[in-house]
Amino acid sequence: MDQKALRLLESRCIQEEPPACQCACPLHVDVRTFSRCMVQGLWEEAWKTLKKTMPFPGILGRICDAPCRDVCRRKEAGDAVEIGLLERACVHTPAPVQRMPVLPRKRQRVAAVGSALSSLTAAWDLARKGYNVTLLEPSDRMGVYLFEIPDEVLPRSVIETEMEALFVLGVETVCRFSLDWDALEEIRRRFDAVYLGLDGLTFWGECDTGEPWPDAALTRISGLEGFFTGGLALEGNSFSPVWRSAEGRWAATTIDRCLQGVSRTAGREKDRPYSSRLYTAMDDVSVLPAITPQDSVAGYTENEAVQEAGRCLQCECLECVKVCPYLKHFGGYPRKYAREIYNNDSIVMGSHKANRLINSCSLCGLCEVVCPENFAMQTLCLKARQDMVGKKRMPPSAHEFALMDMQFSNSDRFAMTRPDPETGIASHLFFPGCQLCASAPEQVRDVYAHLRRVLPLKSVGIMLGCCNAPAFWAGDDALFQKEFSALKEQWTALGCPQIIPACATCYQMFKCHLPEADVISLWQVLEGAGLPAGALPLKLSAPPAIHDPCTTRHEPEIHDSVRRLLNRLEQPFEELKGNRSHTACCGFGGLMQNANPELAGSVVRHLAHQHPADYVTYCAMCRDNLAASGKRALHLLDMIFPSPDEADPAGRRRPGWSQRRENRSWLKNILQQTLWKESPENMEPYENIALSVSPEVQQILENRRILISDIQRVIYHAEDSGQKLCHPDTGHFKAAFRLYNATFWVEYSISENGFTIHNAYSHRMEILRKGP
């Protein structure tokens, strides 16, 4: 990803976009920050927020007409925030003492004619930019219009204090300036630029053309080099103090650019009010009326101001962060993450700190669905993983366990492709997927038998194996293409039958990467072909809540089929708030469970807490992960093919990592023996080792992703080679053996029936042994 692509991607995330009120304000006051400071009672900070963009805040803060209220989102649920009254309350408190930054003095001189708000603002901004500024006022008093405002609204002392700031900036003032066309020509010769504040010149009567001011000025000086005008607020409210002040600011920017010899317009698209791209959800916002001040003349008390500021919604988007524990976990939002991922990829040496961020995404796509701009965090993370693998920067520990499990599923221990055992043909191909076989192998056997009964011509084949989603999720495109090509070859050898996946992830893999195949979900097949006679609703204390797997997010036909099946079973059910296209991930997808187990636990608990009822789902990993989190959960097959040995299927525990492999191997063996009359695979010598493992140690092994077969191999090597240590007090043995890319250590003792396991762990350190 280059800088251009990064900028484009960052622009898709609108969290950092200013809120509508700030965009609509001609001066672009940060109303959101200002309100936040007010509600916290941080009066000095609120003052400083005004000072950042508002000239003469002591004046404008008292007379602001708040055009921002027209676009305030709060008025969709009550009244718009009374920002004008809040500003007035703020500037009634003591102003903080701040150093006023001024650029180095320039040689050019600028005149500002008039001393109403636009001229004062132009003088303020130009003086701060380092120009030598002179204010020319026709009357005998600077700011004459301001003194016409009632003293209870704008005290004279405030006007004088704010005008003093101009003098501190070095602005010179001339009163009783006689202005006619000769005078205009004179000041143009004396100054490099002249600003005419038309909001302060409307009392001049008629000029020699017979036209009234300011029309005469606009007509006569239009197009004359060096003259600039403003102050009539022709785009907004002509009586708006904020608009008049802003026109002085815009003119000052134009003058500065002209004197600097640069473009007047480049990069100024947002100088004036504009529409905000920021999205703010209003669904759960309560209706609240504005706070009415007890004293309408004095305005808000401090307490009233705090209450009114509390009505500000603090507009922000964060729609994706609200629904995704992963995005929330890392403390940012997609725009920030895009930059971190870009920097992570650009680092040649040093720590790649965003690796965990990249590898923890479940790739479920919920962020893209809820984002008003369709920002796809999953696409960004998957591409980053692919780049890391391509550059050989992917830490092996991130996905190794999942990829090894995939390789087991594609090995002779589980993988098998067969046509129908009776006819030897396959017009349909049942693909149960590795995880359903690992979770409930008996149900897979029953489903296959049922499909062979109800589909025509007894031509249903079966393919056991993995769809290779782990390699795809890991970003290992070469491995994915290699393994998926093997599946495609086996499918082609069977005559390209219709594929019937039971797993939603498998469905997506075939649909996306084998587009020429006819792929139909098991649930759609069962809806059309019929259910077995034993399918019955379960006796639950309350209707279960249905959870849609995240890989069915964009598959409404599957959603509908599943619900129609439940209705056919006469099984009442509840809908989760996050369902169908807005369903949440269980923490397995994208290999989150491998890269960040703690976060995956938080993700599945977040899902489990959406509803108090038992859940029913149609994904084996969703069911098993929910069960592991303590949530009672059913698989849809528990209703369609109920097991007589399972009295409470919603309470069934999640099979452990080792049990999952044993279940796959059992399924293959039982199908081979019963349907194809084939002998099972021979066992490895180490598999004959009998182990005794307590529940506590078993949980340790699960958490550390250590398999029973790993333990057996370590002990087999230790007993065969004699390479083991013995603790003198406990008599326990400790042995190490390097498997895969890790060294496994096992603490064990010899028992009457085999070996008792006390502890086990692994690390990536290699033990080097010297010669004798």
PDB file of C-alpha atoms in Angstrom, residues 472-634:
ATOM      1  CA  PHE A 472      -6.845 -18.153   3.300  1.00  0.00           C
ATOM      2  CA  TRP A 473      -7.419 -16.344   6.604  1.00  0.00           C
ATOM      3  CA  ALA A 474      -3.713 -16.613   7.465  1.00  0.00           C
ATOM      4  CA  GLY A 475      -2.839 -14.783   4.258  1.00  0.00           C
ATOM      5  CA  ASP A 476      -0.851 -17.762   2.946  1.00  0.00           C
ATOM      6  CA  ASP A 477      -2.142 -17.615  -0.602  1.00  0.00           C
ATOM      7  CA  ALA A 478       0.352 -20.153  -1.945  1.00  0.00           C
ATOM      8  CA  LEU A 479      -0.691 -22.755   0.615  1.00  0.00           C
ATOM      9  CA  PHE A 480      -4.361 -22.011   0.043  1.00  0.00           C
ATOM     10  CA  GLN A 481      -4.089 -22.351  -3.726  1.00  0.00           C
ATOM     11  CA  LYS A 482      -2.171 -25.601  -3.395  1.00  0.00           C
ATOM     12  CA  GLU A 483      -4.632 -27.240  -1.009  1.00  0.00           C
ATOM     13  CA  PHE A 484      -7.761 -25.876  -2.654  1.00  0.00           C
ATOM     14  CA  SER A 485      -6.544 -27.038  -6.050  1.00  0.00           C
ATOM     15  CA  ALA A 486      -6.379 -30.552  -4.607  1.00  0.00           C
ATOM     16  CA  LEU A 487     -10.039 -30.272  -3.580  1.00  0.00           C
ATOM     17  CA  LYS A 488     -10.944 -29.023  -7.035  1.00  0.00           C
ATOM     18  CA  GLU A 489      -9.166 -31.971  -8.680  1.00  0.00           C
ATOM     19  CA  GLN A 490     -11.079 -34.455  -6.513  1.00  0.00           C
ATOM     20  CA  TRP A 491     -14.372 -32.669  -7.278  1.00  0.00           C
ATOM     21  CA  THR A 492     -13.594 -32.724 -10.987  1.00  0.00           C
ATOM     22  CA  ALA A 493     -12.713 -36.428 -10.839  1.00  0.00           C
ATOM     23  CA  LEU A 494     -16.214 -37.137  -9.487  1.00  0.00           C
ATOM     24  CA  GLY A 495     -17.763 -35.396 -12.484  1.00  0.00           C
ATOM     25  CA  CYS A 496     -18.245 -31.914 -10.961  1.00  0.00           C
ATOM     26  CA  PRO A 497     -21.259 -32.767  -8.773  1.00  0.00           C
ATOM     27  CA  GLN A 498     -23.414 -30.254  -6.927  1.00  0.00           C
ATOM     28  CA  ILE A 499     -21.650 -29.416  -3.623  1.00  0.00           C
ATOM     29  CA  ILE A 500     -23.693 -29.483  -0.408  1.00  0.00           C
ATOM     30  CA  PRO A 501     -21.678 -27.833   2.422  1.00  0.00           C
ATOM     31  CA  ALA A 502     -22.968 -28.097   5.979  1.00  0.00           C
ATOM     32  CA  CYS A 503     -20.605 -25.349   7.132  1.00  0.00           C
ATOM     33  CA  ALA A 504     -21.188 -21.688   6.293  1.00  0.00           C
ATOM     34  CA  THR A 505     -17.463 -21.028   5.915  1.00  0.00           C
ATOM     35  CA  CYS A 506     -17.078 -23.965   3.531  1.00  0.00           C
ATOM     36  CA  TYR A 507     -20.045 -22.627   1.579  1.00  0.00           C
ATOM     37  CA  GLN A 508     -18.264 -19.286   1.144  1.00  0.00           C
ATOM     38  CA  MET A 509     -14.958 -20.882   0.187  1.00  0.00           C
ATOM     39  CA  PHE A 510     -16.561 -22.931  -2.597  1.00  0.00           C
ATOM     40  CA  LYS A 511     -18.810 -20.100  -3.727  1.00  0.00           C
ATOM     41  CA  CYS A 512     -15.949 -17.595  -3.987  1.00  0.00           C
ATOM     42  CA  HIS A 513     -13.064 -19.795  -5.124  1.00  0.00           C
ATOM     43  CA  LEU A 514     -14.870 -22.414  -7.208  1.00  0.00           C
ATOM     44  CA  PRO A 515     -17.405 -20.223  -9.020  1.00  0.00           C
ATOM     45  CA  GLU A 516     -18.025 -22.820 -11.714  1.00  0.00           C
ATOM     46  CA  ALA A 517     -19.469 -25.213  -9.117  1.00  0.00           C
ATOM     47  CA  ASP A 518     -23.144 -25.515  -8.235  1.00  0.00           C
ATOM     48  CA  VAL A 519     -23.081 -24.918  -4.462  1.00  0.00           C
ATOM     49  CA  ILE A 520     -26.163 -25.191  -2.239  1.00  0.00           C
ATOM     50  CA  SER A 521     -26.358 -25.049   1.531  1.00  0.00           C
ATOM     51  CA  LEU A 522     -27.344 -28.178   3.460  1.00  0.00           C
ATOM     52  CA  TRP A 523     -30.197 -26.203   5.001  1.00  0.00           C
ATOM     53  CA  GLN A 524     -31.671 -25.357   1.619  1.00  0.00           C
ATOM     54  CA  VAL A 525     -31.403 -29.033   0.626  1.00  0.00           C
ATOM     55  CA  LEU A 526     -33.112 -30.218   3.810  1.00  0.00           C
ATOM     56  CA  GLU A 527     -35.868 -27.665   3.346  1.00  0.00           C
ATOM     57  CA  GLY A 528     -36.550 -28.959  -0.147  1.00  0.00           C
ATOM     58  CA  ALA A 529     -35.934 -32.694   0.346  1.00  0.00           C
ATOM     59  CA  GLY A 530     -37.607 -33.062   3.719  1.00  0.00           C
ATOM     60  CA  LEU A 531     -36.623 -33.805   7.306  1.00  0.00           C
ATOM     61  CA  PRO A 532     -36.132 -37.225   8.896  1.00  0.00           C
ATOM     62  CA  ALA A 533     -38.998 -38.754  10.854  1.00  0.00           C
ATOM     63  CA  GLY A 534     -37.214 -38.299  14.175  1.00  0.00           C
ATOM     64  CA  ALA A 535     -36.801 -34.530  13.864  1.00  0.00           C
ATOM     65  CA  LEU A 536     -38.599 -32.936  16.810  1.00  0.00           C
ATOM     66  CA  PRO A 537     -38.582 -29.645  18.734  1.00  0.00           C
ATOM     67  CA  LEU A 538     -36.570 -29.818  21.926  1.00  0.00           C
ATOM     68  CA  LYS A 539     -38.064 -29.387  25.365  1.00  0.00           C
ATOM     69  CA  LEU A 540     -36.501 -26.103  26.368  1.00  0.00           C
ATOM     70  CA  SER A 541     -37.586 -23.832  29.194  1.00  0.00           C
ATOM     71  CA  ALA A 542     -37.906 -20.929  26.726  1.00  0.00           C
ATOM     72  CA  PRO A 543     -37.635 -20.439  22.957  1.00  0.00           C
ATOM     73  CA  PRO A 544     -33.968 -20.302  21.913  1.00  0.00           C
ATOM     74  CA  ALA A 545     -32.468 -17.236  20.225  1.00  0.00           C
ATOM     75  CA  ILE A 546     -31.161 -17.881  16.733  1.00  0.00           C
ATOM     76  CA  HIS A 547     -27.597 -16.879  15.896  1.00  0.00           C
ATOM     77  CA  ASP A 548     -26.573 -16.596  12.250  1.00  0.00           C
ATOM     78  CA  PRO A 549     -22.922 -17.485  11.516  1.00  0.00           C
ATOM     79  CA  CYS A 550     -20.988 -14.443  10.332  1.00  0.00           C
ATOM     80  CA  THR A 551     -20.076 -16.186   7.076  1.00  0.00           C
ATOM     81  CA  THR A 552     -23.784 -16.166   6.123  1.00  0.00           C
ATOM     82  CA  ARG A 553     -23.889 -12.386   6.514  1.00  0.00           C
ATOM     83  CA  HIS A 554     -24.785 -11.811   2.868  1.00  0.00           C
ATOM     84  CA  GLU A 555     -26.811 -15.005   2.366  1.00  0.00           C
ATOM     85  CA  PRO A 556     -30.476 -14.137   3.049  1.00  0.00           C
ATOM     86  CA  GLU A 557     -31.648 -17.339   1.317  1.00  0.00           C
ATOM     87  CA  ILE A 558     -29.811 -19.420   3.920  1.00  0.00           C
ATOM     88  CA  HIS A 559     -31.194 -17.268   6.754  1.00  0.00           C
ATOM     89  CA  ASP A 560     -34.707 -17.816   5.466  1.00  0.00           C
ATOM     90  CA  SER A 561     -34.248 -21.575   4.956  1.00  0.00           C
ATOM     91  CA  VAL A 562     -33.028 -22.046   8.518  1.00  0.00           C
ATOM     92  CA  ARG A 563     -35.992 -20.157   9.930  1.00  0.00           C
ATOM     93  CA  ARG A 564     -38.435 -22.113   7.795  1.00  0.00           C
ATOM     94  CA  LEU A 565     -36.849 -25.347   9.039  1.00  0.00           C
ATOM     95  CA  LEU A 566     -37.378 -24.239  12.639  1.00  0.00           C
ATOM     96  CA  ASN A 567     -40.980 -23.406  11.850  1.00  0.00           C
ATOM     97  CA  ARG A 568     -41.416 -26.826  10.240  1.00  0.00           C
ATOM     98  CA  LEU A 569     -40.033 -28.365  13.425  1.00  0.00           C
ATOM     99  CA  GLU A 570     -42.620 -26.289  15.325  1.00  0.00           C
ATOM    100  CA  GLN A 571     -39.746 -24.846  17.313  1.00  0.00           C
ATOM    101  CA  PRO A 572     -40.433 -21.270  18.500  1.00  0.00           C
ATOM    102  CA  PHE A 573     -37.377 -19.016  18.499  1.00  0.00           C
ATOM    103  CA  GLU A 574     -36.308 -15.450  19.265  1.00  0.00           C
ATOM    104  CA  GLU A 575     -34.286 -13.124  17.063  1.00  0.00           C
ATOM    105  CA  LEU A 576     -31.095 -11.500  18.302  1.00  0.00           C
ATOM    106  CA  LYS A 577     -30.766  -7.756  17.801  1.00  0.00           C
ATOM    107  CA  GLY A 578     -27.650  -8.452  15.769  1.00  0.00           C
ATOM    108  CA  ASN A 579     -28.909 -11.018  13.289  1.00  0.00           C
ATOM    109  CA  ARG A 580     -28.746 -11.798   9.591  1.00  0.00           C
ATOM    110  CA  SER A 581     -26.516  -9.177   7.887  1.00  0.00           C
ATOM    111  CA  HIS A 582     -25.676  -7.632  11.281  1.00  0.00           C
ATOM    112  CA  THR A 583     -24.746 -10.856  13.035  1.00  0.00           C
ATOM    113  CA  ALA A 584     -21.667 -10.945  15.260  1.00  0.00           C
ATOM    114  CA  CYS A 585     -18.646 -13.254  15.118  1.00  0.00           C
ATOM    115  CA  CYS A 586     -18.050 -16.027  17.661  1.00  0.00           C
ATOM    116  CA  GLY A 587     -14.285 -15.391  17.758  1.00  0.00           C
ATOM    117  CA  PHE A 588     -13.227 -18.323  15.561  1.00  0.00           C
ATOM    118  CA  GLY A 589     -13.273 -16.660  12.136  1.00  0.00           C
ATOM    119  CA  GLY A 590     -10.122 -15.117  10.746  1.00  0.00           C
ATOM    120  CA  LEU A 591      -8.090 -17.281  13.174  1.00  0.00           C
ATOM    121  CA  MET A 592      -8.674 -14.770  15.973  1.00  0.00           C
ATOM    122  CA  GLN A 593      -8.875 -17.683  18.407  1.00  0.00           C
ATOM    123  CA  ASN A 594      -5.312 -18.645  17.526  1.00  0.00           C
ATOM    124  CA  ALA A 595      -3.728 -15.208  17.246  1.00  0.00           C
ATOM    125  CA  ASN A 596      -5.427 -13.653  20.267  1.00  0.00           C
ATOM    126  CA  PRO A 597      -7.243 -16.169  22.515  1.00  0.00           C
ATOM    127  CA  GLU A 598      -8.034 -13.604  25.211  1.00  0.00           C
ATOM    128  CA  LEU A 599      -9.735 -11.292  22.725  1.00  0.00           C
ATOM    129  CA  ALA A 600     -11.583 -14.230  21.160  1.00  0.00           C
ATOM    130  CA  GLY A 601     -12.959 -15.008  24.615  1.00  0.00           C
ATOM    131  CA  SER A 602     -14.222 -11.443  24.946  1.00  0.00           C
ATOM    132  CA  VAL A 603     -15.799 -11.621  21.484  1.00  0.00           C
ATOM    133  CA  VAL A 604     -17.773 -14.787  22.184  1.00  0.00           C
ATOM    134  CA  ARG A 605     -18.896 -13.471  25.580  1.00  0.00           C
ATOM    135  CA  HIS A 606     -20.090 -10.302  23.857  1.00  0.00           C
ATOM    136  CA  LEU A 607     -22.140 -12.493  21.532  1.00  0.00           C
ATOM    137  CA  ALA A 608     -23.431 -14.668  24.362  1.00  0.00           C
ATOM    138  CA  HIS A 609     -24.700 -11.677  26.342  1.00  0.00           C
ATOM    139  CA  GLN A 610     -26.935 -10.394  23.555  1.00  0.00           C
ATOM    140  CA  HIS A 611     -29.847 -12.521  24.797  1.00  0.00           C
ATOM    141  CA  PRO A 612     -30.564 -14.473  28.019  1.00  0.00           C
ATOM    142  CA  ALA A 613     -32.093 -17.479  26.211  1.00  0.00           C
ATOM    143  CA  ASP A 614     -30.288 -20.564  24.957  1.00  0.00           C
ATOM    144  CA  TYR A 615     -28.897 -20.088  21.453  1.00  0.00           C
ATOM    145  CA  VAL A 616     -29.488 -22.168  18.358  1.00  0.00           C
ATOM    146  CA  THR A 617     -27.072 -21.819  15.475  1.00  0.00           C
ATOM    147  CA  TYR A 618     -26.044 -23.735  12.374  1.00  0.00           C
ATOM    148  CA  CYS A 619     -22.262 -23.447  12.635  1.00  0.00           C
ATOM    149  CA  ALA A 620     -20.284 -26.003  14.642  1.00  0.00           C
ATOM    150  CA  MET A 621     -17.646 -23.519  15.786  1.00  0.00           C
ATOM    151  CA  CYS A 622     -20.257 -20.953  16.809  1.00  0.00           C
ATOM    152  CA  ARG A 623     -21.981 -23.610  18.912  1.00  0.00           C
ATOM    153  CA  ASP A 624     -18.772 -24.925  20.409  1.00  0.00           C
ATOM    154  CA  ASN A 625     -17.327 -21.504  21.198  1.00  0.00           C
ATOM    155  CA  LEU A 626     -20.562 -20.387  22.814  1.00  0.00           C
ATOM    156  CA  ALA A 627     -20.582 -23.596  24.856  1.00  0.00           C
ATOM    157  CA  ALA A 628     -16.977 -22.989  25.929  1.00  0.00           C
ATOM    158  CA  SER A 629     -17.965 -19.515  27.149  1.00  0.00           C
ATOM    159  CA  GLY A 630     -20.634 -21.039  29.396  1.00  0.00           C
ATOM    160  CA  LYS A 631     -23.555 -20.224  27.111  1.00  0.00           C
ATOM    161  CA  ARG A 632     -26.082 -22.976  26.530  1.00  0.00           C
ATOM    162  CA  ALA A 633     -26.132 -23.489  22.791  1.00  0.00           C
ATOM    163  CA  LEU A 634     -27.597 -25.897  20.252  1.00  0.00           C
TER     164      LEU A 634
END
